[in-house]
XYZ file of C-alpha atoms in Angstrom:
612
model
C -0.131 -0.028 0.038
C 1.370 3.155 -1.139
C 1.940 5.972 1.519
C 0.169 9.146 0.315
C 2.372 12.535 0.505
C 0.948 15.792 0.889
C 2.324 19.215 -0.988
C 3.844 20.399 1.995
C 6.620 19.418 4.450
C 7.403 15.957 3.058
C 10.619 14.482 2.157
C 9.802 14.165 -1.442
C 9.706 17.869 -1.731
C 13.083 18.474 -0.413
C 14.345 16.021 -3.135
C 12.460 17.799 -5.955
C 13.238 21.177 -4.856
C 17.037 20.386 -4.309
C 17.444 19.009 -7.849
C 15.610 21.593 -9.337
C 17.582 24.386 -7.690
C 20.853 22.503 -9.095
C 19.565 22.047 -12.474
C 17.766 25.389 -12.721
C 20.539 26.819 -14.828
C 20.450 24.062 -17.293
C 18.072 26.037 -19.475
C 20.846 28.241 -20.353
C 21.491 26.589 -23.882
C 24.415 26.837 -26.182
C 25.041 30.284 -27.627
C 25.678 31.343 -31.359
C 27.684 34.075 -32.567
C 25.576 37.522 -32.768
C 24.652 38.499 -36.321
C 24.131 42.152 -36.405
C 21.452 42.891 -38.958
C 19.469 45.049 -36.685
C 20.274 48.814 -36.995
C 20.693 48.849 -33.344
C 23.097 45.903 -33.041
C 26.057 47.758 -35.119
C 25.992 50.288 -32.217
C 25.739 47.830 -29.622
C 28.658 45.857 -30.995
C 30.939 48.830 -30.624
C 30.151 49.062 -27.055
C 30.147 45.491 -26.245
C 31.882 43.298 -29.244
C 31.512 40.075 -27.357
C 27.888 39.697 -26.750
C 26.407 36.581 -27.758
C 22.458 35.306 -28.595
C 20.690 33.329 -25.865
C 18.659 30.369 -26.888
C 15.473 31.171 -28.428
C 13.306 29.670 -25.921
C 15.057 31.839 -23.060
C 14.402 34.957 -25.017
C 10.796 33.892 -25.787
C 10.124 33.621 -21.851
C 11.689 37.017 -21.191
C 9.793 38.584 -23.808
C 6.435 37.484 -22.645
C 7.375 38.556 -18.892
C 8.822 41.696 -20.019
C 5.853 42.881 -22.506
C 2.995 41.062 -20.793
C 4.090 40.151 -17.354
C 3.344 36.574 -17.483
C 4.917 33.455 -18.571
C 3.822 32.149 -22.085
C 0.989 29.843 -22.586
C 1.482 25.828 -23.383
C -0.059 26.673 -26.853
C 2.328 29.636 -27.306
C 5.311 27.330 -26.254
C 4.103 24.774 -28.912
C 3.918 27.590 -31.557
C 7.507 28.520 -30.733
C 8.556 25.029 -31.327
C 6.857 25.126 -34.727
C 9.129 28.039 -35.971
C 11.739 26.941 -38.470
C 15.428 27.902 -37.268
C 15.587 30.938 -39.437
C 12.485 32.661 -38.180
C 12.612 35.219 -35.522
C 10.362 36.002 -32.370
C 9.379 39.328 -34.220
C 5.689 37.928 -34.703
C 5.390 37.106 -31.250
C 6.539 40.349 -30.124
C 3.878 42.331 -32.240
C 1.278 39.903 -30.891
C 2.285 40.506 -27.098
C 2.231 44.268 -27.831
C -1.076 44.182 -29.134
C -2.779 42.355 -26.552
C -4.365 43.900 -23.531
C -2.079 42.320 -21.109
C 0.717 44.572 -22.345
C -1.147 47.684 -21.673
C -2.346 46.297 -18.276
C 1.305 45.414 -17.286
C 3.042 48.603 -18.707
C 0.226 50.563 -17.343
C 1.014 49.364 -13.860
C 4.742 50.448 -14.498
C 3.557 53.998 -15.643
C 1.086 54.823 -12.973
C 3.727 53.631 -10.584
C 5.957 56.187 -12.116
C 3.105 58.664 -11.854
C 2.460 57.703 -8.177
C -1.064 56.855 -8.972
C -3.438 55.250 -6.099
C -6.433 53.557 -7.107
C -8.784 54.925 -4.661
C -9.206 58.397 -3.293
C -12.138 60.815 -1.944
C -14.725 61.262 -4.847
C -12.374 59.370 -7.225
C -13.780 56.357 -9.142
C -11.620 53.330 -8.447
C -8.985 52.831 -10.884
C -9.848 55.787 -13.091
C -6.415 57.124 -13.830
C -4.964 53.714 -14.280
C -7.746 52.922 -17.050
C -6.740 56.337 -18.673
C -2.905 55.466 -18.774
C -3.344 51.920 -19.871
C -5.959 52.735 -22.459
C -3.597 55.301 -23.654
C -0.864 52.693 -24.075
C -3.176 50.133 -25.543
C -4.043 52.884 -28.361
C -0.693 53.444 -28.849
C -0.874 57.180 -27.985
C 2.087 59.047 -28.763
C 4.265 59.629 -25.257
C 4.332 63.380 -25.799
C 0.459 63.471 -26.423
C -0.241 61.544 -23.039
C 2.003 64.091 -21.273
C 0.377 67.120 -22.795
C -3.077 65.676 -22.025
C -1.896 65.469 -18.171
C -0.175 68.717 -18.086
C -3.208 70.475 -19.486
C -5.926 68.656 -17.967
C -8.889 70.338 -16.293
C -12.282 69.056 -14.994
C -13.305 66.273 -12.636
C -11.812 62.977 -12.661
C -14.651 61.134 -14.065
C -14.729 63.080 -17.388
C -11.269 63.897 -17.362
C -9.229 61.247 -15.447
C -5.773 62.869 -16.738
C -6.510 65.340 -13.942
C -5.135 63.040 -11.395
C -1.842 63.654 -12.458
C -2.330 67.140 -10.502
C -5.114 65.886 -8.085
C -2.407 63.174 -6.762
C -0.665 66.202 -5.032
C -3.508 68.326 -4.267
C -2.590 70.636 -7.301
C 0.168 72.038 -5.026
C 2.371 73.899 -7.811
C 5.596 73.509 -5.668
C 5.095 69.572 -5.366
C 3.908 69.509 -9.167
C 7.220 71.664 -10.112
C 9.594 69.232 -8.241
C 7.853 65.994 -9.613
C 7.726 67.310 -13.146
C 11.267 68.224 -13.003
C 12.283 64.874 -11.908
C 9.989 62.619 -13.810
C 10.200 64.551 -17.445
C 13.468 66.247 -17.356
C 15.540 64.312 -15.003
C 16.140 67.302 -12.998
C 16.005 67.401 -9.105
C 15.129 71.076 -7.936
C 13.560 70.420 -4.511
C 16.606 71.699 -2.556
C 15.783 74.891 -4.049
C 12.643 75.328 -2.322
C 14.171 77.075 0.661
C 17.460 78.361 -0.849
C 19.547 78.531 -4.028
C 20.400 74.757 -5.124
C 23.695 73.579 -3.919
C 24.008 71.101 -6.915
C 22.742 72.683 -9.899
C 24.858 75.872 -11.018
C 22.892 79.165 -11.269
C 19.511 77.425 -10.181
C 18.186 79.856 -7.422
C 15.222 79.629 -5.276
C 13.528 82.276 -7.401
C 14.191 79.891 -10.394
C 12.355 77.334 -8.258
C 9.206 79.399 -7.864
C 9.508 80.380 -11.623
C 9.203 76.811 -12.660
C 6.353 76.192 -10.137
C 4.563 79.313 -11.582
C 3.784 77.335 -14.651
C 1.345 75.272 -12.414
C -0.147 78.039 -10.386
C -3.398 78.669 -12.382
C -5.316 75.766 -11.221
C -6.781 74.394 -7.786
C -8.521 71.313 -6.754
C -11.766 70.718 -4.672
C -13.446 67.486 -3.648
C -16.069 69.145 -1.071
C -18.409 72.171 -1.549
C -17.668 74.487 -4.313
C -19.759 77.221 -6.264
C -17.441 77.963 -9.214
C -19.898 80.490 -10.763
C -20.553 82.056 -7.484
C -20.116 85.623 -9.163
C -20.297 84.878 -12.664
C -18.120 83.188 -14.952
C -16.212 86.647 -15.955
C -15.116 86.894 -12.434
C -11.981 85.374 -10.780
C -13.356 83.432 -8.200
C -10.804 81.306 -6.256
C -10.591 79.552 -2.848
C -9.565 81.847 0.316
C -6.211 80.618 0.591
C -5.046 81.319 -3.036
C -6.479 84.937 -3.099
C -3.034 85.907 -2.168
C -1.823 84.764 -5.493
C -4.104 87.147 -7.769
C -2.927 90.361 -8.973
C -3.552 93.062 -6.301
C -6.623 94.793 -8.088
C -8.430 91.204 -8.513
C -7.336 90.274 -4.954
C -9.223 93.464 -3.613
C -12.350 92.924 -5.738
C -12.584 89.343 -4.849
C -12.347 90.135 -0.774
C -15.015 92.602 -1.203
C -17.270 90.182 -2.979
C -16.840 87.829 -0.375
C -17.327 90.127 2.409
C -20.657 91.466 0.690
C -21.703 87.713 -0.105
C -21.177 86.593 3.573
C -22.934 89.283 5.030
C -26.000 89.054 2.766
C -26.143 85.331 2.859
C -24.132 83.341 4.860
C -24.189 85.413 8.097
C -27.991 85.576 7.867
C -28.533 81.847 7.205
C -29.679 79.304 9.939
C -27.671 75.979 10.255
C -30.175 74.082 8.200
C -29.815 76.693 5.146
C -26.085 76.499 5.140
C -26.151 72.674 5.191
C -28.798 72.902 2.187
C -26.066 75.018 0.448
C -23.226 73.030 1.009
C -25.161 69.647 -0.139
C -26.324 71.600 -3.254
C -22.949 72.714 -4.406
C -20.936 69.966 -3.254
C -18.969 68.377 -6.372
C -19.870 64.872 -7.378
C -16.206 64.270 -8.155
C -12.667 65.634 -7.460
C -12.398 68.583 -9.746
C -9.511 70.411 -11.047
C -10.287 74.040 -11.746
C -8.327 76.408 -13.876
C -8.200 80.440 -13.096
C -6.052 82.190 -15.833
C -5.474 85.216 -13.362
C -3.938 83.091 -10.644
C -0.175 83.329 -10.275
C 2.665 82.487 -7.536
C 3.854 85.063 -5.185
C 7.631 84.759 -4.183
C 7.665 84.449 -0.250
C 8.856 87.269 1.956
C 12.204 86.512 3.776
C 14.593 88.387 5.870
C 17.397 88.168 3.217
C 15.717 88.514 -0.132
C 12.924 90.871 -1.507
C 9.744 89.213 -2.103
C 5.823 89.453 -2.401
C 5.858 89.678 -6.383
C 4.239 87.576 -8.688
C 6.817 85.382 -10.122
C 7.427 85.213 -13.854
C 7.453 81.791 -15.301
C 10.839 80.093 -16.600
C 11.591 76.755 -18.051
C 13.839 74.230 -16.732
C 16.584 75.317 -19.145
C 16.782 78.781 -17.705
C 14.897 80.434 -20.450
C 12.120 82.898 -19.163
C 8.770 82.208 -20.906
C 7.217 84.787 -23.079
C 3.377 84.585 -22.333
C 0.300 86.518 -23.391
C -1.923 87.932 -20.608
C -4.398 85.204 -19.390
C -2.449 82.539 -21.429
C -2.731 78.791 -19.972
C 1.115 78.506 -18.651
C 0.647 74.896 -18.319
C 0.177 74.685 -22.193
C 3.415 76.948 -22.630
C 5.363 74.559 -20.563
C 4.102 71.253 -22.177
C 4.757 72.864 -25.784
C 8.383 73.520 -24.508
C 8.693 70.187 -22.877
C 7.465 68.155 -25.658
C 9.045 70.072 -28.419
C 10.849 68.249 -30.983
C 13.979 70.184 -30.243
C 13.934 69.061 -26.556
C 15.743 65.628 -26.889
C 16.106 65.524 -23.087
C 12.532 64.648 -22.796
C 12.526 61.818 -25.208
C 15.926 60.697 -23.757
C 14.663 60.401 -20.144
C 11.579 58.329 -21.056
C 13.828 56.281 -23.324
C 16.232 55.648 -20.628
C 13.671 54.260 -18.443
C 12.073 51.766 -21.106
C 15.725 50.743 -21.915
C 16.465 50.094 -18.296
C 13.335 47.993 -17.639
C 14.094 45.972 -20.765
C 17.613 45.732 -20.872
C 19.001 45.663 -17.186
C 21.400 48.575 -17.464
C 20.787 52.427 -17.974
C 22.444 55.086 -20.090
C 22.583 57.218 -16.951
C 21.539 56.807 -13.341
C 19.664 57.822 -11.162
C 17.021 57.683 -13.629
C 15.492 61.009 -12.468
C 18.866 62.974 -12.063
C 20.814 64.050 -15.142
C 23.219 66.406 -13.855
C 26.207 68.231 -14.981
C 28.372 65.488 -13.525
C 26.416 62.667 -14.948
C 28.285 60.285 -17.446
C 26.318 58.651 -20.199
C 27.236 55.132 -21.057
C 26.301 54.194 -24.668
C 25.539 57.747 -25.711
C 25.687 57.051 -29.437
C 22.904 54.272 -28.815
C 20.881 56.708 -26.913
C 21.163 59.320 -29.624
C 20.212 56.470 -32.185
C 16.882 55.413 -30.034
C 16.068 59.169 -29.888
C 16.117 59.624 -33.518
C 14.129 56.382 -33.907
C 11.666 57.545 -31.328
C 11.210 60.866 -32.897
C 10.761 59.380 -36.337
C 7.896 57.215 -35.096
C 5.994 60.011 -33.382
C 6.866 59.106 -29.772
C 5.047 55.817 -29.886
C 6.323 53.662 -26.912
C 5.264 50.193 -28.530
C 7.512 51.225 -31.697
C 10.271 51.962 -29.524
C 9.956 48.848 -27.443
C 9.453 46.532 -30.454
C 12.723 48.183 -32.009
C 14.491 47.127 -28.797
C 13.478 43.775 -28.400
C 13.846 42.599 -31.862
C 17.559 43.246 -31.674
C 20.286 40.903 -30.713
C 21.336 43.184 -28.043
C 17.958 42.316 -26.266
C 18.677 38.499 -27.222
C 21.979 38.505 -25.553
C 22.506 35.524 -23.148
C 23.276 35.315 -19.587
C 26.696 34.378 -17.915
C 27.506 31.305 -16.050
C 30.948 32.841 -15.014
C 30.319 34.353 -11.488
C 33.352 36.758 -12.045
C 32.046 38.137 -15.337
C 28.686 39.843 -14.511
C 28.846 42.989 -17.196
C 25.275 44.054 -17.566
C 26.219 45.298 -21.041
C 27.391 42.161 -22.463
C 25.070 39.789 -20.678
C 21.428 39.736 -19.592
C 21.342 40.306 -16.102
C 19.520 37.767 -13.833
C 16.393 39.441 -12.347
C 13.726 37.901 -10.143
C 10.139 38.138 -11.344
C 8.478 41.380 -9.994
C 5.233 41.020 -8.123
C 2.914 41.322 -11.111
C 4.849 38.935 -13.203
C 4.814 36.199 -10.314
C 1.013 36.675 -9.347
C 0.062 36.849 -13.162
C 2.486 33.541 -13.787
C 0.713 31.796 -10.688
C -2.613 32.605 -12.125
C -1.633 31.291 -15.617
C -0.611 28.012 -13.919
C -3.991 27.603 -12.221
C -6.442 25.299 -13.751
C -9.147 28.258 -13.499
C -7.811 30.217 -16.137
C -8.655 30.279 -20.014
C -5.690 30.578 -22.452
C -6.184 32.800 -25.609
C -4.008 33.433 -28.378
C -4.186 36.276 -30.945
C -0.796 35.890 -32.420
C -0.366 37.362 -35.934
C 1.531 35.445 -38.677
C 5.161 35.345 -38.391
C 7.262 37.787 -40.709
C 11.060 38.208 -40.897
C 12.934 41.201 -39.730
C 12.265 44.230 -42.107
C 15.343 46.370 -42.419
C 15.359 50.070 -42.549
C 12.645 50.713 -39.953
C 14.033 54.291 -39.606
C 11.417 55.591 -42.216
C 8.894 52.336 -42.348
C 6.044 51.364 -40.165
C 5.025 47.543 -41.107
C 2.801 46.983 -37.972
C -0.149 48.654 -36.767
C 0.516 48.167 -32.918
C -2.903 49.366 -31.785
C -4.145 47.212 -29.023
C -7.019 44.821 -29.608
C -9.306 43.644 -26.743
C -10.345 45.239 -23.382
C -8.142 46.447 -20.582
C -8.753 45.260 -17.150
C -8.046 47.889 -14.372
C -8.540 48.013 -10.502
C -11.907 47.111 -9.159
C -13.501 47.638 -5.657
C -13.659 44.555 -3.346
C -13.111 41.822 -5.980
C -13.169 38.192 -4.454
C -11.579 36.782 -7.663
C -9.516 38.316 -10.045
C -7.707 37.141 -13.116
C -4.893 39.340 -13.352
C -2.636 41.407 -10.712
C -3.826 44.822 -12.525
C -7.338 44.338 -10.920
C -5.736 44.742 -7.346
C -6.062 48.243 -5.988
C -2.670 50.199 -5.646
C -0.957 50.648 -3.367
C -1.543 46.908 -2.837
C -2.927 46.278 0.591
C -0.434 45.250 3.000
C -1.376 41.653 3.405
C -1.425 40.760 -0.263
C 1.028 38.892 -2.049
C 1.837 41.747 -4.307
C 2.850 43.785 -1.181
C 5.028 40.832 0.175
C 6.764 40.910 -3.377
C 7.511 44.683 -3.409
C 4.682 46.510 -4.865
C 5.484 49.928 -3.474
C 3.637 52.417 -1.532
C 3.099 54.703 -4.480
C 4.826 57.942 -2.474
C 7.517 58.097 -4.939
C 8.302 57.791 -8.491
C 8.633 54.033 -9.292
C 9.223 53.048 -5.677
C 8.845 49.093 -6.003
C 11.139 46.980 -4.197
C 13.265 44.320 -5.781
C 15.188 43.204 -2.598
C 14.550 39.448 -2.064
C 13.349 38.988 1.753
C 12.789 35.572 3.849
C 8.968 36.494 3.930
C 8.947 36.084 0.059
C 10.534 32.640 0.158
C 8.247 31.433 2.921
C 5.318 32.952 1.167
C 6.054 30.864 -1.987
C 6.804 27.696 0.029
C 3.777 27.985 2.368
C 1.795 30.957 1.612
C -1.948 30.871 1.029
C -1.938 31.519 -2.625
C 0.602 29.061 -3.625
C -1.077 26.507 -1.043
C -4.514 26.590 -2.875
C -3.090 26.758 -6.243
C -1.302 23.396 -5.418
C -4.064 22.008 -3.367
C -6.586 22.458 -6.072
C -4.358 21.218 -9.028
C -5.507 17.956 -10.269
C -8.971 17.964 -8.964
C -11.435 16.037 -10.728
C -12.926 18.962 -12.605
C -9.500 20.420 -13.411
C -7.993 21.022 -16.674
C -4.932 18.957 -15.914
C -7.181 15.807 -14.959
C -9.207 16.687 -18.418
C -5.781 16.549 -20.229
C -5.041 13.433 -18.550
C -8.159 11.897 -19.423
C -7.461 12.669 -23.143
C -3.727 11.249 -23.378
C -3.647 8.785 -20.540
C -0.066 9.331 -19.947
C 1.460 10.900 -16.746
C 4.619 11.580 -18.232
C 2.934 13.375 -21.090
C 0.783 15.474 -18.452
C 4.382 16.017 -16.258
C 6.355 17.267 -19.361
C 3.205 19.810 -20.247
C 3.663 20.948 -16.642
C 7.295 21.782 -17.318
C 6.149 23.612 -20.350
C 3.482 25.742 -18.460
C 6.073 26.842 -15.942
C 9.619 26.669 -17.561
C 8.914 26.360 -21.274
C 10.867 23.260 -21.494
C 10.849 19.474 -21.146
C 12.312 17.871 -18.061
C 15.973 17.347 -18.575
C 17.609 13.807 -18.748
C 18.526 13.910 -14.778
C 14.952 15.339 -13.965
C 13.409 12.471 -15.994
C 15.379 9.796 -14.149
C 14.404 11.224 -10.753
C 10.635 11.545 -11.763
C 10.956 7.985 -12.943
C 11.892 6.827 -9.475
C 8.854 8.956 -8.148
C 6.211 7.167 -10.302
C 4.768 4.538 -8.076
C 1.786 4.054 -10.204
C 1.639 2.985 -13.717
C 1.973 5.894 -16.567
C -1.599 5.157 -17.534
C -2.815 5.932 -13.736
C -3.683 9.601 -12.750
C -1.392 10.562 -9.871
C -2.483 13.895 -8.457
C -0.154 13.782 -5.311
C 2.741 13.465 -7.445
C 1.667 16.370 -9.769
C 1.071 18.652 -6.629
C 4.530 17.616 -5.630
C 6.110 18.679 -8.844
C 4.123 21.752 -9.222
C 5.252 23.128 -5.775
C 8.922 22.161 -6.381
C 8.880 24.058 -9.895
C 7.248 27.068 -8.396
C 9.929 27.214 -5.854
C 12.735 26.827 -8.586
C 15.042 29.623 -9.260
C 14.171 29.165 -12.851
C 10.712 29.938 -12.465
C 11.120 32.755 -10.115
C 13.752 34.605 -12.450
C 12.793 36.189 -15.928
C 15.870 34.083 -17.190
């Protein structure tokens, strides 16, 4: 009689997990010399002449995880096997870029960059994420997305781009600091209180001059009667009156005094409550008032009290007409074709995400002392990005179809050059959870892959693909009991969730997700609720894997497919030999316990937990 072993805490798991850790690096196949036909590769070979290509399966898994945030499906692995040796992965990359999962995964990255919080007072859950992800899904040009956010006005329901400002209560100082770091890689925060100690010729007044671009707006999520004194009168909240020109300031104060005397002061408590209820905004709203400015503060050691004249981040003073939207002037300057720094900052972020090294660091601080690595490549990508109208999907496709992206890992511990080799990287929180969901029997697998096409040279002036997304993008929901993708979980991720355990950030700062490995993460994968339930339910009578066995009547075939689902490969020879010793039943007899054991061991292997 066979002793039934459960998925956790048994000797068999220790054996399997030990073997998988030992052989987890066996998936790094033999490498072939790089053939630099992609325009980017000729430049990359100058920087790193000894790079070699990784096995196609390794690149394929990398591509799926980095573009969609999830491992490939079994059917996709089989499609890969059907490719001829001379066919590239380009058509898969195109397919991945068009799928909703791309917009969902990269939407999460961008909203982390924008510090989006899914919930807020009088803010529809996930509104800003939905706006950003839909923009990415439609392949909206990056400069258009930034323009829309910087010039947005209205309530978050009708104009979710306003969350870009509402996130910080439309504070012009905070906005200036954030915009400087995010879009221009210039840290100006030190100049809020004194002249900047690290940026030459950037004074405290320059700091306020930058913030003045964002001073014509204010935010309300309570009671507000925008047209109390008519549409032509400059009505602003009491705390902002000081930032109006002196004449407008006095007129508004007089109007407020008269209104209070004739109305508010005469009303009963019930009448006041009725007024507040009547004029309470339904959704958080960003208002624009053209006459608002920003007064330089009074100090003992410098003159102040004047309305500051706006000045761009490059030090040039803005030439504005009376009443002109300064945000629009700033956005036009920022996204102008002559401003390559705006493009290169986002190119550096995308490149870092895909390639594992940066042209410059920190990503939000490009200062006088910054050393740019691979500047010729950065300039080349900037030209390509500009030629393709700042469309992020085109930029990403251009990078991932290069041999530079396809470069192999190293098996030499003393040589870990991230430019020559692809650096090992653990799955981030979304990649991990999405991949576990894909492994789960409850998921449906779909494939919308296009036909396979060979690489087309000369893409600097050609657009062979329409990368507009197909299908519907998911977004965060309230109180979901079940979800099909990590994107449906609110952000910041609740403290108790798997996403939080594996580093999903608090959204306090730009892209503040954490990558460090912790003991809690290891314990969560070994004994946590998500993995525990997934393993416990695996192989039940109504499961897909049981239906698969009923069709093929072979445990070896089912186990091979399980390897494909998680690792994209068959068991190697030593693993097959070990599995054979664990098959205590005939191959034609279903062994749920063994399947659960192998599933648990594979999930806890280094091979599954890393992009490569």
